[in-house]
XYZ file of C-alpha atoms in Angstrom:
158
model
C -4.324 20.546 -4.824
C -6.397 23.680 -4.212
C -9.511 21.539 -3.733
C -7.675 19.215 -1.362
C -6.324 22.159 0.638
C -9.756 23.723 0.885
C -11.439 20.448 1.907
C -8.800 19.832 4.571
C -8.906 23.387 5.908
C -5.279 24.059 4.974
C -3.696 26.684 2.802
C -2.040 25.444 -0.380
C 1.450 26.332 0.882
C 0.821 24.381 4.093
C -0.458 21.402 2.113
C 2.608 21.497 -0.146
C 4.891 21.437 2.898
C 3.537 17.995 3.761
C 2.594 16.659 0.333
C 4.569 17.742 -2.724
C 1.917 16.479 -5.166
C -1.453 14.726 -5.535
C 0.228 11.317 -5.675
C 1.630 11.889 -2.169
C -1.799 12.856 -0.863
C -3.322 9.804 -2.512
C -0.666 7.535 -1.016
C -1.277 8.912 2.483
C -5.042 8.453 2.129
C -4.673 4.863 0.905
C -2.189 3.983 3.654
C -4.481 5.389 6.350
C -7.479 3.594 4.854
C -5.626 0.268 4.771
C -4.496 0.667 8.385
C -8.078 1.373 9.485
C -9.476 -1.535 7.479
C -6.919 -4.050 8.803
C -7.596 -2.870 12.375
C -11.339 -3.333 11.747
C -10.721 -6.829 10.386
C -8.503 -7.854 13.305
C -11.111 -6.655 15.783
C -13.967 -8.248 13.847
C -12.378 -11.694 13.584
C -11.050 -11.886 17.128
C -14.117 -13.644 18.536
C -15.112 -15.647 15.471
C -14.665 -19.379 16.103
C -13.884 -20.805 12.656
C -11.440 -20.076 9.878
C -14.334 -19.902 7.417
C -16.125 -17.238 9.482
C -12.915 -15.249 9.867
C -12.213 -15.406 6.142
C -15.765 -14.407 5.273
C -15.694 -11.438 7.643
C -12.268 -10.304 6.416
C -13.119 -10.627 2.731
C -16.469 -8.876 3.039
C -14.903 -6.068 5.067
C -12.098 -5.653 2.539
C -13.970 -6.023 -0.739
C -17.573 -4.949 -0.268
C -16.936 -1.502 1.209
C -14.569 -0.590 -1.620
C -17.029 -1.933 -4.161
C -19.845 0.149 -2.685
C -17.615 3.234 -2.745
C -16.907 2.663 -6.443
C -20.612 2.256 -7.174
C -21.520 5.459 -5.345
C -18.562 7.441 -6.715
C -17.308 6.151 -10.087
C -14.349 8.545 -9.925
C -13.116 6.559 -6.916
C -12.311 3.633 -9.232
C -8.843 5.143 -9.699
C -8.218 4.572 -5.994
C -8.229 0.824 -6.577
C -5.872 0.742 -9.557
C -3.141 -1.809 -8.885
C -0.720 0.438 -10.743
C -0.470 2.658 -7.670
C 2.223 1.585 -5.222
C 0.059 2.355 -2.181
C -2.756 0.158 -3.513
C -0.370 -2.735 -4.226
C 1.040 -2.394 -0.732
C -2.484 -2.391 0.702
C -3.336 -5.607 -1.118
C -0.145 -7.170 0.265
C -1.074 -6.141 3.811
C -4.517 -7.711 3.365
C -2.962 -10.838 1.865
C -0.691 -11.110 4.920
C -3.761 -10.857 7.157
C -5.342 -13.758 5.271
C -2.137 -15.784 5.653
C -2.383 -15.295 9.426
C -5.988 -16.538 9.366
C -5.176 -19.508 7.129
C -1.870 -20.735 8.561
C -3.068 -23.266 11.161
C -5.935 -24.590 9.029
C -3.657 -25.112 6.027
C -1.029 -26.852 8.161
C -3.696 -29.254 9.459
C -5.226 -29.895 6.036
C -4.247 -32.441 3.415
C -3.625 -29.657 0.914
C -0.177 -29.430 -0.585
C -0.391 -25.643 -0.761
C 1.047 -22.838 1.296
C -1.132 -20.382 3.201
C 0.523 -17.669 1.112
C -0.612 -19.211 -2.184
C -4.173 -19.682 -0.936
C -4.299 -16.128 0.425
C -3.038 -14.757 -2.875
C -5.679 -16.673 -4.805
C -8.391 -15.301 -2.510
C -7.144 -11.709 -2.836
C -7.170 -11.753 -6.611
C -10.451 -13.664 -6.777
C -11.942 -10.765 -4.781
C -10.552 -8.305 -7.293
C -12.171 -10.242 -10.135
C -15.445 -10.583 -8.258
C -15.607 -6.798 -7.874
C -15.235 -6.468 -11.637
C -18.145 -8.797 -12.460
C -20.567 -8.388 -9.538
C -23.896 -6.826 -10.432
C -24.388 -5.335 -6.949
C -23.229 -5.683 -3.328
C -25.453 -8.695 -2.692
C -24.012 -10.466 -5.736
C -20.487 -9.654 -4.558
C -21.227 -11.094 -1.117
C -22.620 -14.254 -2.759
C -19.534 -14.649 -4.945
C -17.279 -14.220 -1.918
C -19.276 -16.672 0.210
C -19.268 -19.289 -2.568
C -15.527 -19.011 -3.105
C -14.785 -19.194 0.598
C -17.103 -22.193 1.054
C -14.961 -24.003 -1.515
C -11.750 -22.912 0.246
C -13.213 -24.005 3.600
C -14.190 -27.414 2.226
C -10.686 -27.871 0.821
C -9.166 -27.099 4.224
C -10.984 -29.986 5.928
C -8.445 -32.641 6.787
C -8.992 -35.851 4.932
C -9.124 -39.073 7.023
């Protein structure tokens, strides 16, 4: 907490008035990061014409930046542990964003799946891709391949 106080320009007593422990600080940081990332995604997809482009933008924005952070700072890996409530909540917020992107396309498709189930499969595919990717370019390729398959499945059959 002393390091956090010093880095934020606060005294330890002032920091403890707002955050009783490191977990509270961590939660606030994750929540703020998720809010910023979802705002970036919403802005970035607003002018994209297709569901596939929107999904690709959203998934790259969500997954690649976190992956690059983990590569540059291995200690940051703890920030993405699904055991933390704030991280789980962040994944749910992102999943809800994907549901919004997918809803119309899924309704028009011949798939007998909900947008929620497809969004969930994408979210956890991204998590797995981050675990096996060799670098950022590989991660982007894995994401693009997966989303090309999702996009093809969303095409309405005659």
